Coordinates of C-alpha atoms in Angstrom, one line a residue:
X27 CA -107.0 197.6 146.7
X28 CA -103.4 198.7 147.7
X29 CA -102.9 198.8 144.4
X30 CA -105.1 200.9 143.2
X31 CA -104.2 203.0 146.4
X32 CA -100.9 203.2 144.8
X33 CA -102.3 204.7 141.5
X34 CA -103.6 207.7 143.4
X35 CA -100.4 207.9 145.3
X36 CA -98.3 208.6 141.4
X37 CA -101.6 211.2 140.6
X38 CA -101.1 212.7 143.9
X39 CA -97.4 213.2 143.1
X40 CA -97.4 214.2 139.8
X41 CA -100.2 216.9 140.9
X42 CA -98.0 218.1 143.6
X43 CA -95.0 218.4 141.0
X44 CA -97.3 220.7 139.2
X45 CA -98.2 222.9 141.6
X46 CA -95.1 223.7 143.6
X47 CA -93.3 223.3 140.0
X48 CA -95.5 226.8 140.1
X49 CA -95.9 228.1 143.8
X50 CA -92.2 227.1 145.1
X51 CA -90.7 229.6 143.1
X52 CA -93.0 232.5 142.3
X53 CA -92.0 234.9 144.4
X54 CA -88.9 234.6 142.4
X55 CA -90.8 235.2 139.3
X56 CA -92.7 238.1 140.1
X57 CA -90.1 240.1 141.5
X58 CA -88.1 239.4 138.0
X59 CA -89.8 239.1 135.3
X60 CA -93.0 241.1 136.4
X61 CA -90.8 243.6 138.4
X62 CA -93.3 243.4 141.5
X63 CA -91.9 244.9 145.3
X64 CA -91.1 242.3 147.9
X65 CA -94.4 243.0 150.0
X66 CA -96.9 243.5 146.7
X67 CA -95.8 240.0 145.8
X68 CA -95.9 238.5 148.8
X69 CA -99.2 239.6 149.3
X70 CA -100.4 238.1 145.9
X71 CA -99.0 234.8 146.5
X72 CA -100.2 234.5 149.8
X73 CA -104.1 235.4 148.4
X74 CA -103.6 233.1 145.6
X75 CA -102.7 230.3 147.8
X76 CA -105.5 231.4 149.9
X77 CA -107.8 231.1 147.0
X78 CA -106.0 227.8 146.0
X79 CA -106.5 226.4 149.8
X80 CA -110.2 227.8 150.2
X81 CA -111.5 226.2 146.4
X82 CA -111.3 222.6 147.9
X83 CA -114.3 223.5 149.7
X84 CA -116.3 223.7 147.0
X85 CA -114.9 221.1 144.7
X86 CA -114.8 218.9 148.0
X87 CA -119.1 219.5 148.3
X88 CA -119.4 219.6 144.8
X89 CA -117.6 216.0 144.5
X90 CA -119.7 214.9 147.8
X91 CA -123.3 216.1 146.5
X92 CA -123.3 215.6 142.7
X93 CA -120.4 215.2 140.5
X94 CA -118.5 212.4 142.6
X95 CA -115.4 212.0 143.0
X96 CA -113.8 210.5 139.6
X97 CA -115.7 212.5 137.8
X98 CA -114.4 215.7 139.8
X99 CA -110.8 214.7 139.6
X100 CA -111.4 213.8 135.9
X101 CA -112.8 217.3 135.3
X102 CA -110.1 219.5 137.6
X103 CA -107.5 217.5 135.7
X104 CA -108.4 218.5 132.8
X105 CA -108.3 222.2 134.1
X106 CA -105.2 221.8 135.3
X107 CA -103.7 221.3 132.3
X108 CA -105.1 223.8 130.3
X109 CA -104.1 226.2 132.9
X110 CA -100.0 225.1 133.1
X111 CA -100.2 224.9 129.5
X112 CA -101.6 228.8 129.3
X113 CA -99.0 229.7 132.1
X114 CA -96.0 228.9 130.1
X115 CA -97.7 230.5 126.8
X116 CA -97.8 233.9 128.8
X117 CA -94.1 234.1 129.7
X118 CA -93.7 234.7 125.3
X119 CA -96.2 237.5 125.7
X120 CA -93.5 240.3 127.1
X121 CA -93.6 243.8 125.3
X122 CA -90.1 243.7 123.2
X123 CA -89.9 239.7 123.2
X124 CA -86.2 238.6 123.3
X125 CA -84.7 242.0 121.7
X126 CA -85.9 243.4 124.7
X127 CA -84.6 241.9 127.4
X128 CA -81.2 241.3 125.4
X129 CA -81.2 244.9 125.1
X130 CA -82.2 246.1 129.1
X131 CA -80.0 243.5 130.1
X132 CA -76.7 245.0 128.3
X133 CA -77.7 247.9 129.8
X134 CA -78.5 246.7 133.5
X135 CA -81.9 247.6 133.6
X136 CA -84.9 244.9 133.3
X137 CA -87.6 244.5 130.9
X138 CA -91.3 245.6 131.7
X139 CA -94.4 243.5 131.4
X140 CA -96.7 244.1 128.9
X141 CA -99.7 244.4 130.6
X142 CA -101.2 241.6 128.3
X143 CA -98.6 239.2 130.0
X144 CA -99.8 240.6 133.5
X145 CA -103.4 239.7 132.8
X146 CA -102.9 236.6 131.1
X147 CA -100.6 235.4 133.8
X148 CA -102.6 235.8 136.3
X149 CA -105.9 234.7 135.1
X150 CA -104.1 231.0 133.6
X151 CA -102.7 231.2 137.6
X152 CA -105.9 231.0 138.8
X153 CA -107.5 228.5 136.7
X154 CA -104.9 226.4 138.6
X155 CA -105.9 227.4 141.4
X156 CA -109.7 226.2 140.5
X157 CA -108.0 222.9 139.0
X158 CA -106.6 222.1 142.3
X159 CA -109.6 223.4 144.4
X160 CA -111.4 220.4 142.7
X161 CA -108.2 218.1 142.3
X162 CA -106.6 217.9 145.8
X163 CA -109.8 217.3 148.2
X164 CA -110.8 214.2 146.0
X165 CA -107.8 212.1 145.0
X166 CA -106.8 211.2 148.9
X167 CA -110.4 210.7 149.7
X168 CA -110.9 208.5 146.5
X169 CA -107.5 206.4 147.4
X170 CA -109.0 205.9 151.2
X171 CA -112.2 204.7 149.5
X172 CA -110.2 201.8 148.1
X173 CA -110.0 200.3 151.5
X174 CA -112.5 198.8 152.9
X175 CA -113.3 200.0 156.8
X176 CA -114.9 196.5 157.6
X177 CA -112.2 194.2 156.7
X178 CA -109.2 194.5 159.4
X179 CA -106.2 194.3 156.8
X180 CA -107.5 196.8 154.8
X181 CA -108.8 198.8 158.0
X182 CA -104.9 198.4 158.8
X183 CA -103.7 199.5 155.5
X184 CA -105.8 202.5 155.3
X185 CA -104.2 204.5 158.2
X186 CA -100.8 203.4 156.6
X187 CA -102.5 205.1 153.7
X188 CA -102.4 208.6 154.8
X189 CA -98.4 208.4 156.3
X190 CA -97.2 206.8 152.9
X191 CA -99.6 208.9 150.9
X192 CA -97.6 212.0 152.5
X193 CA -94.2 210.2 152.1
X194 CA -94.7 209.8 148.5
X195 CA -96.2 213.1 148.1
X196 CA -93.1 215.0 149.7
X197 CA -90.6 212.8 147.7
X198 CA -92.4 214.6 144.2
X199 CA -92.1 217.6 145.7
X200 CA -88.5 217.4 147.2
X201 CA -87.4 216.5 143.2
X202 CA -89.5 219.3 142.0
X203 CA -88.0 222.2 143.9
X204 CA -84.7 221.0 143.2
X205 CA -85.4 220.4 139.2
X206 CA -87.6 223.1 138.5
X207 CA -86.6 225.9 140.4
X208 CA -82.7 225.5 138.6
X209 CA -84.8 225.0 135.3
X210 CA -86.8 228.2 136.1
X211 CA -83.6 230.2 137.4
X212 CA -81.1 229.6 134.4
X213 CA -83.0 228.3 131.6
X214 CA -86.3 229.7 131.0
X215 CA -89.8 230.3 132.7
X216 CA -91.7 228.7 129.7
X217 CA -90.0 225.4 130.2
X218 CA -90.4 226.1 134.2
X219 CA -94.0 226.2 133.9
X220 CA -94.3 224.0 130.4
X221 CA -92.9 221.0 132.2
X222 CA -95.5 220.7 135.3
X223 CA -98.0 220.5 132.5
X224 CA -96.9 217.6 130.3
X225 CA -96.4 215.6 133.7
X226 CA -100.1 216.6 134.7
X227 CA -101.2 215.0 131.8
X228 CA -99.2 211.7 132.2
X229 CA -100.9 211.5 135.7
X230 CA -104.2 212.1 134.0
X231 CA -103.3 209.1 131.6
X232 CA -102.3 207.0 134.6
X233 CA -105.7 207.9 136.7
X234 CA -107.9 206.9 134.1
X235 CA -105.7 203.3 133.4
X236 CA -107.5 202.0 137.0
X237 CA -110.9 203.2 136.0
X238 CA -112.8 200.0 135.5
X239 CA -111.3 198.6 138.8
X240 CA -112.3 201.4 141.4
X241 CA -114.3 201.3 144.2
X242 CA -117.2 203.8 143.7
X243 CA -119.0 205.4 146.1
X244 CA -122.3 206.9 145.6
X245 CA -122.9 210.6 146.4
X246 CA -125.8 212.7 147.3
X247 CA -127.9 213.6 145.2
X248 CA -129.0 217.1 146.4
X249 CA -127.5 220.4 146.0
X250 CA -124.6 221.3 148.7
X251 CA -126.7 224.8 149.1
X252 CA -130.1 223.2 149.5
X253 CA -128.7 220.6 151.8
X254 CA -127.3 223.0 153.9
X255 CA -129.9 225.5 154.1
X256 CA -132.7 222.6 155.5
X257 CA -129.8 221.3 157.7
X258 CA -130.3 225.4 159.2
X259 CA -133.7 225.3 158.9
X260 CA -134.1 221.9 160.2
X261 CA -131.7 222.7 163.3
X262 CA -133.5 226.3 163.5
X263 CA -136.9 224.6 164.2
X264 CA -135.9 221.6 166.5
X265 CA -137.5 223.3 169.4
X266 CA -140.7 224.2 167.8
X267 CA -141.7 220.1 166.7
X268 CA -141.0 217.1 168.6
X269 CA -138.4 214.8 166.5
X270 CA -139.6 211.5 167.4
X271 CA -142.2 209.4 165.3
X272 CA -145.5 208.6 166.6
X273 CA -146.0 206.4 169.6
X274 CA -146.9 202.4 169.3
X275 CA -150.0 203.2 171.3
X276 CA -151.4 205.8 168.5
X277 CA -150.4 203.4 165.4
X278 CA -152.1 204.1 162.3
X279 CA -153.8 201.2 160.4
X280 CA -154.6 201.9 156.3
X281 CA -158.1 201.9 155.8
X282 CA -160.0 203.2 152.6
X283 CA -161.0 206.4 154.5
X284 CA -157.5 206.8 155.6
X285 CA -154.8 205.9 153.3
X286 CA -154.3 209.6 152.1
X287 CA -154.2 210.4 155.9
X288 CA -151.7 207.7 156.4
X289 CA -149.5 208.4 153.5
X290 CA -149.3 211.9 154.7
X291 CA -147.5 211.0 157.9
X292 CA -145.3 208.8 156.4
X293 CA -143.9 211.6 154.2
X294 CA -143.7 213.5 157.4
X295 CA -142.3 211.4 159.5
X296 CA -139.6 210.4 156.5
X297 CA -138.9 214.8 156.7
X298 CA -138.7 214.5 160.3
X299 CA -135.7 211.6 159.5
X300 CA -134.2 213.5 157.0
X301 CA -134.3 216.8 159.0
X302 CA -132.5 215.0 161.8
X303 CA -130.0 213.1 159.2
X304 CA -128.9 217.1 158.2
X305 CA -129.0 218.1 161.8
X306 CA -126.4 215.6 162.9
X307 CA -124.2 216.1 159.9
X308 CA -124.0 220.0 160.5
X309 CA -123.6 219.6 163.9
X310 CA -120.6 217.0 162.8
X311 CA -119.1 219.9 161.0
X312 CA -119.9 222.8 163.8
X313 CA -118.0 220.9 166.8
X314 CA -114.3 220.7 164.4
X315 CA -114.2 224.5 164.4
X316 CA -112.4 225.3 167.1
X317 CA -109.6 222.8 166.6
X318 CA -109.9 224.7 162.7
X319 CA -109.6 228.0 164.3
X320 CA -106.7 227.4 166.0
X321 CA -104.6 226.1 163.8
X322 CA -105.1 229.0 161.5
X323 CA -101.7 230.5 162.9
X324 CA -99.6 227.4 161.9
X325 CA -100.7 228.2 158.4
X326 CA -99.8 231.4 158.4
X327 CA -96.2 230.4 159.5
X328 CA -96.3 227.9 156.8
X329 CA -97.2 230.5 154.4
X330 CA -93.6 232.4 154.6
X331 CA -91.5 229.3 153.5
X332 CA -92.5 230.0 150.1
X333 CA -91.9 233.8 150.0
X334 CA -89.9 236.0 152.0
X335 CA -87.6 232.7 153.0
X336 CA -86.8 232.3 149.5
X337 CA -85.9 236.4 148.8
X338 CA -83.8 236.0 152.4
X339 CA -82.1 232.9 150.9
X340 CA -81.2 235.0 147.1
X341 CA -79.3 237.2 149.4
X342 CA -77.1 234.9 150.6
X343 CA -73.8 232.9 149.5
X344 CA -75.4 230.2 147.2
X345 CA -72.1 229.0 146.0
X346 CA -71.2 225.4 145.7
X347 CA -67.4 225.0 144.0
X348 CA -66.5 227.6 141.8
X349 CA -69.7 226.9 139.5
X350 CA -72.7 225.9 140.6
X351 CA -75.4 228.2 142.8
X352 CA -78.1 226.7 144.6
X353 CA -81.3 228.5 143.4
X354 CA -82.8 230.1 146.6
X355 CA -86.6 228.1 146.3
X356 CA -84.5 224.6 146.0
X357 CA -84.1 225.0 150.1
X358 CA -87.6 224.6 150.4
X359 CA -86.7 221.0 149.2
X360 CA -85.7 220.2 153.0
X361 CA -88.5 220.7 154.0
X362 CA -90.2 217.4 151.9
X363 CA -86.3 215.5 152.2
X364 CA -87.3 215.7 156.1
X365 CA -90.5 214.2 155.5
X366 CA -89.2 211.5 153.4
X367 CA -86.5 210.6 156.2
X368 CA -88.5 211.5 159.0
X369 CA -92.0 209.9 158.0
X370 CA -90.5 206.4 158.4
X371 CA -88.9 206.8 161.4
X372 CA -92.0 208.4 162.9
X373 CA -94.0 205.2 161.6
X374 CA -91.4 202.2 162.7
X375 CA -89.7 204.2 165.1
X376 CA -91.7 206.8 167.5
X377 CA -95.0 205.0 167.3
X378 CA -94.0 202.1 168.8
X379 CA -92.0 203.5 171.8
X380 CA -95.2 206.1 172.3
X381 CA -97.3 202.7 172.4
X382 CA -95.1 201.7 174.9
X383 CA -96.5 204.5 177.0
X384 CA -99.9 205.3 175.9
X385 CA -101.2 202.3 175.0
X386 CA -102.9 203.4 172.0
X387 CA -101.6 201.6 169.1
X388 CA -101.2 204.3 167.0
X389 CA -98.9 205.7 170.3
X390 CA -100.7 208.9 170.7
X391 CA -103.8 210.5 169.1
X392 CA -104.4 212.4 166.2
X393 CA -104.8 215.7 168.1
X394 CA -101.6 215.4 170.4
X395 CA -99.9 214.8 166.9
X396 CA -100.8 218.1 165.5
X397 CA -99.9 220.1 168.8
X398 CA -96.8 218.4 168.4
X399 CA -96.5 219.4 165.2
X400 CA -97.4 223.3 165.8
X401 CA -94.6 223.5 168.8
X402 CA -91.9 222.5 166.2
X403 CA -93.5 225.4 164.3
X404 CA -93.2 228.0 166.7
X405 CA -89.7 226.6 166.9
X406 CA -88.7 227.5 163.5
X407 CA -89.9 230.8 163.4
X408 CA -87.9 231.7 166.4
X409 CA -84.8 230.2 164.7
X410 CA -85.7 232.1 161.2
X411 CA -85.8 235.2 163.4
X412 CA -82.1 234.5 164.6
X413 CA -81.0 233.9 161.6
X414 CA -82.4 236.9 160.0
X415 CA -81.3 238.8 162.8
X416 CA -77.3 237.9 162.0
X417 CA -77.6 238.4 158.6
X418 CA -78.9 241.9 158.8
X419 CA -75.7 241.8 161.4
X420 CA -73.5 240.5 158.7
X421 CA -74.9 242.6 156.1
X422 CA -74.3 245.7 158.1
X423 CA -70.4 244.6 159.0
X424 CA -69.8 244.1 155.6
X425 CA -70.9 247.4 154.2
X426 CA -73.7 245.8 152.2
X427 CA -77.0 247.7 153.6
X428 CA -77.0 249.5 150.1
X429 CA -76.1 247.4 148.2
X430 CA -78.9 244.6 147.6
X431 CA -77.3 242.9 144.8
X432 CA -74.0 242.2 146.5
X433 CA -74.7 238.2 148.3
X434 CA -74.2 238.7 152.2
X435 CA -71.2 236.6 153.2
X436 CA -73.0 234.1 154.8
X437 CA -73.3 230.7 154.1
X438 CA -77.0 229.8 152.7
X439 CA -76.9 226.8 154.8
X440 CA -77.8 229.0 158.5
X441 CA -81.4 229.0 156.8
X442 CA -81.7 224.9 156.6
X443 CA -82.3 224.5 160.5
X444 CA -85.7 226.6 159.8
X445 CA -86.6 224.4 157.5
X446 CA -85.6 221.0 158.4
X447 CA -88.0 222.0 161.5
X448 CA -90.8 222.8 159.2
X449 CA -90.5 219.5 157.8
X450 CA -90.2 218.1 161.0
X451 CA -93.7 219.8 162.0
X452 CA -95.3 218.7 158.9
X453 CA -95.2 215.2 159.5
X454 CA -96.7 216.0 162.9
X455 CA -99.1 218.5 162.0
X456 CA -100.0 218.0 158.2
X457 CA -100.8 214.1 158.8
X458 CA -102.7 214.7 161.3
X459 CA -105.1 217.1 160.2
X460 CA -105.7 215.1 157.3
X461 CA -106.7 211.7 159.0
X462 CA -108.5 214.0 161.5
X463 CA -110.5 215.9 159.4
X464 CA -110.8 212.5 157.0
X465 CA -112.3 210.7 160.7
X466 CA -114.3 212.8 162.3
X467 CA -116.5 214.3 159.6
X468 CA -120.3 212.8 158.9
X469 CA -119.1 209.8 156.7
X470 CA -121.1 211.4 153.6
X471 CA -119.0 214.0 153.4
X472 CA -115.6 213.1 154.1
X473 CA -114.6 214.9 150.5
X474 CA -115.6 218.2 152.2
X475 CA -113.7 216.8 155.6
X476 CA -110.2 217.1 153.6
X477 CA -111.3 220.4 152.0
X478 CA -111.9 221.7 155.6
X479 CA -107.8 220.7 156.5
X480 CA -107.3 222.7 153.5
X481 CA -109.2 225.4 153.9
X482 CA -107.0 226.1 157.3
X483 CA -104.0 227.1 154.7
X484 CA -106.2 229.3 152.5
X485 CA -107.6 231.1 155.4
X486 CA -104.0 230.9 157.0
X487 CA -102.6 232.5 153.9
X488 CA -104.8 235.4 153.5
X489 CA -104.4 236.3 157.0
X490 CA -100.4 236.0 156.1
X491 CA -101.5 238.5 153.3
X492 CA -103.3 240.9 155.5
X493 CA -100.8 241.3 157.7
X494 CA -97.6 241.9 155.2
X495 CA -99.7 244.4 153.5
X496 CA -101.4 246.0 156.6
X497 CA -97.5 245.9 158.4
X498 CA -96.0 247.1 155.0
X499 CA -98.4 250.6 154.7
X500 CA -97.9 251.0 158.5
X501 CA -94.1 250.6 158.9
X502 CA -93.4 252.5 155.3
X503 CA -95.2 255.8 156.8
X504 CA -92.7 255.4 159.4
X505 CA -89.9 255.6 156.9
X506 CA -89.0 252.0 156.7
X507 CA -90.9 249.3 155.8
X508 CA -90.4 245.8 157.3
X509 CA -90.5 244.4 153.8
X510 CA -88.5 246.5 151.7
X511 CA -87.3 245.5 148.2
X512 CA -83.6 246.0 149.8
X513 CA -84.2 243.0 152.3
X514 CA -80.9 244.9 154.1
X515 CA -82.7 247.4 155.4
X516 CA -86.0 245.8 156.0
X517 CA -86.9 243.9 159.0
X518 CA -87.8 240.5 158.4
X519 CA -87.0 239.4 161.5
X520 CA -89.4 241.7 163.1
X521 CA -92.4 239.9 161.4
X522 CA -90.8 236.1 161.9
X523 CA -90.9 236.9 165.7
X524 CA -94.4 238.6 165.5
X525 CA -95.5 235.2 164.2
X526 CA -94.1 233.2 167.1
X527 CA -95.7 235.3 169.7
X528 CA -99.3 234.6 167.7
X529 CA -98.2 231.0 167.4
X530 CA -97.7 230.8 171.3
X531 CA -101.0 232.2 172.0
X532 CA -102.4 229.8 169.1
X533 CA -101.2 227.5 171.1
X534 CA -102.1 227.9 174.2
X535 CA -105.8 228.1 172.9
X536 CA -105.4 224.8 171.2
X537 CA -104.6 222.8 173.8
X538 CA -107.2 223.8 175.8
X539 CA -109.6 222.6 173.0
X540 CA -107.8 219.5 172.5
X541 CA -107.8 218.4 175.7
X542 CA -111.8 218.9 175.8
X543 CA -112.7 217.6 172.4
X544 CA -114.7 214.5 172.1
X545 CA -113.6 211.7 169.4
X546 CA -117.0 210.8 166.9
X547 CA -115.5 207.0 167.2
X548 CA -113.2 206.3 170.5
X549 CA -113.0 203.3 169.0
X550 CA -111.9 204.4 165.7
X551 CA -108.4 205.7 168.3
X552 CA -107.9 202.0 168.7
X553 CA -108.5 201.0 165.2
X554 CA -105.0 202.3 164.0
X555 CA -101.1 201.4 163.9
X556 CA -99.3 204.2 162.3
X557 CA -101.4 207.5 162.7
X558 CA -104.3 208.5 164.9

């Protein structure tokens, strides 16, 4: 079954090379090419990725209910690649084609969108969004299905499942950033965004090679809606009939008068089972929302590495030699080269001296590694505030406030401590959600269990749009907004320490919740020997 594991493991990568092949470097695309502002495109990316975050919920019940989980990633794939392939049509689609921009670029100005492109580009962006709403909460559930829970080796190899499956993951990605986002910047969008799509479909081909040998898990066969409206309606009523089945004193014995009679109360009884079934699994869902809630803050910190730490980073000195600049989104590739280096230490290296310790043999449990995770977070957005703070310092010393297109002499390495840490916190944070939200969910719905770590990021990243645009109308009616298209006279490092102060308070609240949650499976804490 490892094998087969390791099937998932290229899908998973090659989906992630298609996706941050488009989110990594979009910020950079929509303030060029579709001449948005700084905060207005911020804003949008942040809601799409909310939207891309939030979609796993359904595709994750829909997968769990009816479709099942090949068939789901079958279908999203599918999606997918009709989408990428529509994405890298609509970068043809501007109003004077090539003349144009040949023509504005001789004469320093920049060619508008038609708003055909607009439209088109957005709506094949969001079909991605819907392909990966049904793609990402089913192919790491579907791999972990390929270990069987009751055999010890591949108990074992299951929790190694979820570190590797993130190793592997964040290797894709670290290549992708890199590749695509000097593809993107000095050859062409169309190839940018034409590229993620031929790969998608290789992955596709690959998926379907290990068909016949899966493990397949049957899923439910009502509707997500009408099981979770009798789960309410059973939970609502649980006071007004007693749960338990009939007595042994007041047995009932088929006669001819009474067979309908008995029949009856068997069907009633079976409701009353069912009833409770659906209880348990919504309260199995209802007791993960505060540790959900207050990790919402982490997301939103998450949120910036893909937008305003990209425009700081264009403003910078990206030389290397005489020739080569580093495009601004490739920094975000330290973020997955420190989970690559750091992922393997973590398993080999901090596990077994935090065993040492704890006792646990996965060193410390699944919740202590996400608060570990979220203080590393609040780390780097203290540093990214520094940092921000001396460029605007440098900026102003070098009699560069007004001029935006002139690169602040400063290195574009001060911004890799930011995120190196991110990274760092990702292998805390990110893991752990995942095998917690995997664990502790009702095991019928475990699809829906990674859709919920998900939907922390969606819900993370329209709160991160909210605020930009809420701060942006309120600080520009003051003369000077924090996010303005001349990043030397905004304040960027306003909002970076804004989010450390909510991520201090975020955590504060999530310790206390930690420390009083109750595992579904102690046992399950004991059952593991690289993650918990």
């Amino acid at each position: 079954m490892i094998i087969f594991g390791e099937f998932d493991v290229a899908v998973e990568i090659a989906e992630r090379f298609a996706f941050y092949g488009v989110s990594a470097n979009l910020i950079t695309y929509l303030t060029g090419p579709l001449g948005e502002g700084n905060a207005a495109a911020a804003a949008a990316i942040n809601a799409w990725n909310g939207v891309s975050q939030l979609l796993p919920l359904l595709g994750g019940a829909l997968a769990d209910s009816w479709l099942g989980r090949y068939r789901t990633i079958l279908l999203a794939s599918l999606l997918y690649i009709l989408g990428l392939a529509m994405l890298a049509f609509s970068t043809l689609l501007s109003t004077g084609g090539h003349q144009c921009s040949i023509a504005t670029v001789a004469g320093g100005k920049t060619c508008p969108p038609s708003t055909l492109q607009v439209a088109f580009f957005y709506v094949s962006l969001y079909m991605v969004a819907v392909a990966q709403g049904g793609h990402k909460p089913c192919v790491q559930a579907f791999g972990a299905d390929q270990f069987d829970p009751s055999d010890p080796e591949e108990s074992v190899s299951r929790s190694s499942f979820f570190n590797w499956w993130y190793f592997g993951m964040c290797g894709g990605t670290a290549v992708t950033l890199v590749f695509l986002s000097y593809v993107q910047d000095n050859i062409g969008w169309g190839l940018g965004f034409g590229i993620p799509c031929v790969v998608m479909a290789c992955a596709l081909a690959v998926f379907l090679l290990g068909t016949r040998t899966y493990r397949y898990y049957i899923s439910g066969s009502k509707k997500v809606a009408a099981r979770a409206g009798e789960a309410l309606a059973a939970w609502r009523s649980r006071g007004k009939s007693s749960p338990l089945p009939p007595q042994a004193s007041q047995e009932r014995h088929p006669t001819a008068t009474s067979a309908t009679e008995f029949s009856t109360q068997v069907e009633e009884d079976e409701q009353v089972m069912g009833n409770a079934g659906l209880v348990e699994q919504a309260k199995g869902i209802v007791r993960l929302f505060p540790i959900w809630a207050t990790c919402l803050i982490y997301a939103v910190a998450f949120a910036q590495s893909s937008t305003f730490f990209t425009k700081q980073a264009g403003t910078l000195d990206r030389r290397i030699g005489d020739h080569v600049k580093v495009p601004p989104a490739a920094l975000q590739s330290f973020i997955s080269i420190t989970i690559v280096a750091f992922i393997p230490i973590y398993d080999r290296v901090v596990v077994p001296l935090a065993r040492r310790y704890t006792g646990v043999p996965s060193g410390i449990t699944m919740l202590q590694r996400i608060g570990a995770g979220m203080v590393l977070s609040l780390v780097s957005m203290v540093i990214a505030a520094l940092v921000e703070t001396r460029r605007l310092r440098v900026a102003r010393d070098a009699g560069l406030v007004d001029k935006a297109g002139v690169p602040v002499p400063m290195s574009l390495w001060w911004m890799v401590p930011q995120y190196v840490l991110f990274g760092a916190a990702d292998v805390f944070t990110m893991v752990g959600l995942q095998e917690f939200f995997y664990d502790q969910v009702p095991d019928k719905l475990r699809s829906l269990g990674l859709a919920l770590y998900l939907s922390i990021f969606g819900v993370g990243s329209f709160i991160s749009s909210g605020l930009v645009s809420g701060i942006d109308r309120a600080t520009a009616a003051r003369g000077g907004s924090w996010f303005s298209n001349n990043l030397n006279r905004a304040h960027l490092d306003y909002f970076y320490w804004l989010i450390a102060a909510l991520s201090a308070l975020e955590l504060l609240a999530y310790s206390y919740f930690a420390v009083t949650f109750k595992y579904k499976n102690k046992g399950a804490l004991f059952a593991t020997s690289t993650s918990c």
